[in-house]
Amino acid sequence: MSQPSLVPEPVELICYRATFPDRDALDLPASAKSAGRYHEESTPVPAYASLDEDTPLAELQKQAGASLAGAKVRLTQMTFDSLACEVVTPGGQLAAGTTEADLVSDDYAACHALAARVRKIAAGLIAPSAAVSGSASLIVWHESVASTLTVVEWRIVTFPDRLSKSASA
């Protein structure tokens, strides 16, 4: 069975990325120490961002594996402007046998397969967030960061208690 073709589209939007205070939003490792949702170990790490302010905070907490209640974090607002971005429609069939549930699972196989396909044709990917149901994450490939992401502003914020309640164990 053949997979549906991916058709990237032009995208211009405001996005947000959360990091710990000592890390710039666009300071990305050239080689990952471990696999992530859309990158494999020892590959360049993409910029993971979100389309609202709460989702990147929840994603950072999920990555930390513990509550960040009261912790200081850097929240960066950026613009993403690309002629080629793949947008995954929530609830839609993405490829033969791939669903939204596959993309938020703790098994990254479907995400890695999708990333391998999209990376060849687009600067980034908008996909369902694994940390906040109904929200979207923006994944910008490492090699596209400099040409598509521009920092608008950043600020140090205290991690909100209301989000720490949704910490995943």
mmCIF file of C-alpha atoms in Angstrom:
data_model
loop_
_atom_site.group_PDB
_atom_site.id
_atom_site.type_symbol
_atom_site.label_atom_id
_atom_site.label_comp_id
_atom_site.label_asym_id
_atom_site.label_seq_id
_atom_site.Cartn_x
_atom_site.Cartn_y
_atom_site.Cartn_z
ATOM 1 C CA MET A 1 0.000 0.000 0.000
ATOM 2 C CA SER A 2 1.487 3.358 -0.969
ATOM 3 C CA GLN A 3 1.631 6.281 1.429
ATOM 4 C CA PRO A 4 -0.212 9.503 0.573
ATOM 5 C CA SER A 5 2.047 12.204 -0.788
ATOM 6 C CA LEU A 6 2.987 15.044 1.518
ATOM 7 C CA VAL A 7 2.340 18.522 0.167
ATOM 8 C CA PRO A 8 4.090 21.255 2.167
ATOM 9 C CA GLU A 9 2.483 24.673 2.283
ATOM 10 C CA PRO A 10 3.683 28.212 3.017
ATOM 11 C CA VAL A 11 3.383 29.085 6.714
ATOM 12 C CA GLU A 12 3.958 32.310 8.621
ATOM 13 C CA LEU A 13 3.125 32.308 12.321
ATOM 14 C CA ILE A 14 4.087 33.291 15.852
ATOM 15 C CA CYS A 15 5.445 30.432 17.967
ATOM 16 C CA TYR A 16 6.885 29.914 21.434
ATOM 17 C CA ARG A 17 9.744 27.847 22.822
ATOM 18 C CA ALA A 18 10.509 27.161 26.488
ATOM 19 C CA THR A 19 14.018 26.427 27.725
ATOM 20 C CA PHE A 20 15.837 26.624 31.013
ATOM 21 C CA PRO A 21 17.061 30.183 31.746
ATOM 22 C CA ASP A 22 20.690 29.595 30.744
ATOM 23 C CA ARG A 23 19.786 28.250 27.288
ATOM 24 C CA ASP A 24 18.980 30.403 24.283
ATOM 25 C CA ALA A 25 15.944 29.227 22.304
ATOM 26 C CA LEU A 26 17.987 28.774 19.138
ATOM 27 C CA ASP A 27 20.973 27.096 20.804
ATOM 28 C CA LEU A 28 20.462 23.559 19.529
ATOM 29 C CA PRO A 29 22.842 20.603 19.863
ATOM 30 C CA ALA A 30 24.339 19.390 16.582
ATOM 31 C CA SER A 31 24.209 15.843 17.925
ATOM 32 C CA ALA A 32 21.447 14.560 20.207
ATOM 33 C CA LYS A 33 22.478 12.664 23.342
ATOM 34 C CA SER A 34 19.266 10.663 23.091
ATOM 35 C CA ALA A 35 16.334 10.252 20.748
ATOM 36 C CA GLY A 36 13.413 12.670 20.876
ATOM 37 C CA ARG A 37 9.980 12.568 19.332
ATOM 38 C CA TYR A 38 11.129 13.820 15.894
ATOM 39 C CA HIS A 39 14.884 13.169 16.016
ATOM 40 C CA GLU A 40 17.105 10.181 16.631
ATOM 41 C CA GLU A 41 20.144 9.820 18.869
ATOM 42 C CA SER A 42 23.333 11.392 17.413
ATOM 43 C CA THR A 43 21.379 13.447 14.852
ATOM 44 C CA PRO A 44 20.956 17.248 14.837
ATOM 45 C CA VAL A 45 18.261 18.374 17.275
ATOM 46 C CA PRO A 46 15.373 20.324 15.729
ATOM 47 C CA ALA A 47 13.789 23.342 17.388
ATOM 48 C CA TYR A 48 10.634 22.205 19.142
ATOM 49 C CA ALA A 49 8.176 25.080 19.583
ATOM 50 C CA SER A 50 4.430 25.530 20.012
ATOM 51 C CA LEU A 51 1.679 27.775 18.754
ATOM 52 C CA ASP A 52 0.628 28.996 22.231
ATOM 53 C CA GLU A 53 2.519 29.896 25.426
ATOM 54 C CA ASP A 54 1.364 27.023 27.659
ATOM 55 C CA THR A 55 2.253 24.081 25.417
ATOM 56 C CA PRO A 56 6.040 24.639 25.327
ATOM 57 C CA LEU A 57 6.049 24.933 29.117
ATOM 58 C CA ALA A 58 4.174 21.629 29.406
ATOM 59 C CA GLU A 59 6.528 20.058 26.838
ATOM 60 C CA LEU A 60 9.587 21.223 28.844
ATOM 61 C CA GLN A 61 8.094 19.697 31.993
ATOM 62 C CA LYS A 62 7.370 16.426 30.138
ATOM 63 C CA GLN A 63 10.984 16.380 28.933
ATOM 64 C CA ALA A 64 12.268 17.072 32.466
ATOM 65 C CA GLY A 65 10.181 14.183 33.799
ATOM 66 C CA ALA A 66 9.251 16.040 36.976
ATOM 67 C CA SER A 67 7.160 18.964 38.135
ATOM 68 C CA LEU A 68 8.684 22.347 37.363
ATOM 69 C CA ALA A 69 6.270 24.250 39.642
ATOM 70 C CA GLY A 70 7.929 27.474 40.742
ATOM 71 C CA ALA A 71 11.006 26.976 38.539
ATOM 72 C CA LYS A 72 12.316 29.812 36.395
ATOM 73 C CA VAL A 73 12.155 29.163 32.655
ATOM 74 C CA ARG A 74 12.903 31.196 29.550
ATOM 75 C CA LEU A 75 9.889 31.667 27.275
ATOM 76 C CA THR A 76 10.832 32.890 23.811
ATOM 77 C CA GLN A 77 8.426 34.288 21.241
ATOM 78 C CA MET A 78 9.551 33.782 17.634
ATOM 79 C CA THR A 79 8.256 34.115 14.124
ATOM 80 C CA PHE A 80 8.361 31.115 11.801
ATOM 81 C CA ASP A 81 8.278 31.960 8.114
ATOM 82 C CA SER A 82 8.730 29.218 5.553
ATOM 83 C CA LEU A 83 7.584 28.461 2.045
ATOM 84 C CA ALA A 84 7.467 24.769 2.937
ATOM 85 C CA CYS A 85 5.967 23.382 6.127
ATOM 86 C CA GLU A 86 4.020 20.155 6.498
ATOM 87 C CA VAL A 87 0.853 20.542 8.561
ATOM 88 C CA VAL A 88 -0.590 17.414 10.172
ATOM 89 C CA THR A 89 -4.348 17.713 10.639
ATOM 90 C CA PRO A 90 -5.466 16.469 14.070
ATOM 91 C CA GLY A 91 -7.624 13.375 13.783
ATOM 92 C CA GLY A 92 -6.578 12.705 10.206
ATOM 93 C CA GLN A 93 -4.906 9.688 8.650
ATOM 94 C CA LEU A 94 -1.291 10.716 8.112
ATOM 95 C CA ALA A 95 0.149 7.772 6.249
ATOM 96 C CA ALA A 96 -0.797 4.176 5.763
ATOM 97 C CA GLY A 97 -1.460 2.908 9.284
ATOM 98 C CA THR A 98 -0.374 6.126 11.094
ATOM 99 C CA THR A 99 -2.761 8.072 13.328
ATOM 100 C CA GLU A 100 -2.600 11.052 15.658
ATOM 101 C CA ALA A 101 -2.376 8.585 18.568
ATOM 102 C CA ASP A 102 0.859 7.230 17.042
ATOM 103 C CA LEU A 103 2.338 10.750 17.073
ATOM 104 C CA VAL A 104 1.683 11.334 20.771
ATOM 105 C CA SER A 105 2.706 7.842 21.882
ATOM 106 C CA ASP A 106 5.837 7.181 23.923
ATOM 107 C CA ASP A 107 6.955 4.935 21.049
ATOM 108 C CA TYR A 108 8.654 7.353 18.633
ATOM 109 C CA ALA A 109 8.771 5.006 15.613
ATOM 110 C CA ALA A 110 5.902 6.690 13.732
ATOM 111 C CA CYS A 111 7.289 10.157 14.520
ATOM 112 C CA HIS A 112 10.759 9.209 13.270
ATOM 113 C CA ALA A 113 9.273 7.782 10.060
ATOM 114 C CA LEU A 114 7.206 10.923 9.466
ATOM 115 C CA ALA A 115 10.193 13.169 10.217
ATOM 116 C CA ALA A 116 12.349 11.285 7.701
ATOM 117 C CA ARG A 117 9.735 11.862 4.989
ATOM 118 C CA VAL A 118 8.953 15.501 5.821
ATOM 119 C CA ARG A 119 12.565 16.576 6.323
ATOM 120 C CA LYS A 120 13.242 15.889 2.618
ATOM 121 C CA ILE A 121 10.578 18.332 1.435
ATOM 122 C CA ALA A 122 9.882 20.917 4.151
ATOM 123 C CA ALA A 123 11.590 23.188 6.674
ATOM 124 C CA GLY A 124 9.330 22.026 9.460
ATOM 125 C CA LEU A 125 6.304 20.151 10.669
ATOM 126 C CA ILE A 126 3.233 21.150 12.666
ATOM 127 C CA ALA A 127 1.975 18.105 14.561
ATOM 128 C CA PRO A 128 -0.100 17.227 17.628
ATOM 129 C CA SER A 129 1.496 17.989 21.003
ATOM 130 C CA ALA A 130 2.225 14.969 23.175
ATOM 131 C CA ALA A 131 2.088 17.093 26.337
ATOM 132 C CA VAL A 132 -1.167 18.998 25.798
ATOM 133 C CA SER A 133 -4.092 17.257 24.133
ATOM 134 C CA GLY A 134 -5.579 19.341 21.343
ATOM 135 C CA SER A 135 -2.506 21.587 21.013
ATOM 136 C CA ALA A 136 0.074 21.647 18.262
ATOM 137 C CA SER A 137 3.850 21.606 18.218
ATOM 138 C CA LEU A 138 6.079 23.128 15.576
ATOM 139 C CA ILE A 139 9.195 21.144 14.755
ATOM 140 C CA VAL A 140 11.797 23.045 12.714
ATOM 141 C CA TRP A 141 14.664 20.954 11.352
ATOM 142 C CA HIS A 142 18.081 21.960 12.645
ATOM 143 C CA GLU A 143 19.331 23.006 9.204
ATOM 144 C CA SER A 144 16.295 25.290 8.666
ATOM 145 C CA VAL A 145 16.350 27.139 12.008
ATOM 146 C CA ALA A 146 18.559 30.055 10.908
ATOM 147 C CA SER A 147 16.512 30.777 7.793
ATOM 148 C CA THR A 148 12.997 30.349 9.222
ATOM 149 C CA LEU A 149 12.959 31.300 12.938
ATOM 150 C CA THR A 150 13.443 34.841 14.231
ATOM 151 C CA VAL A 151 13.395 35.723 17.929
ATOM 152 C CA VAL A 152 10.905 38.489 18.693
ATOM 153 C CA GLU A 153 11.420 38.600 22.462
ATOM 154 C CA TRP A 154 12.145 36.415 25.458
ATOM 155 C CA ARG A 155 11.408 36.667 29.137
ATOM 156 C CA ILE A 156 12.085 34.688 32.289
ATOM 157 C CA VAL A 157 8.857 33.392 33.795
ATOM 158 C CA THR A 158 7.962 31.308 36.830
ATOM 159 C CA PHE A 159 6.550 27.948 35.806
ATOM 160 C CA PRO A 160 2.818 28.160 36.573
ATOM 161 C CA ASP A 161 1.350 25.880 39.235
ATOM 162 C CA ARG A 162 -1.715 25.255 37.014
ATOM 163 C CA LEU A 163 0.531 23.437 34.497
ATOM 164 C CA SER A 164 2.486 21.468 37.091
ATOM 165 C CA LYS A 165 -0.692 19.570 37.946
ATOM 166 C CA SER A 166 -0.580 18.002 34.494
ATOM 167 C CA ALA A 167 2.976 16.738 34.957
ATOM 168 C CA SER A 168 3.388 13.246 33.583
ATOM 169 C CA ALA A 169 5.153 10.757 35.777
#
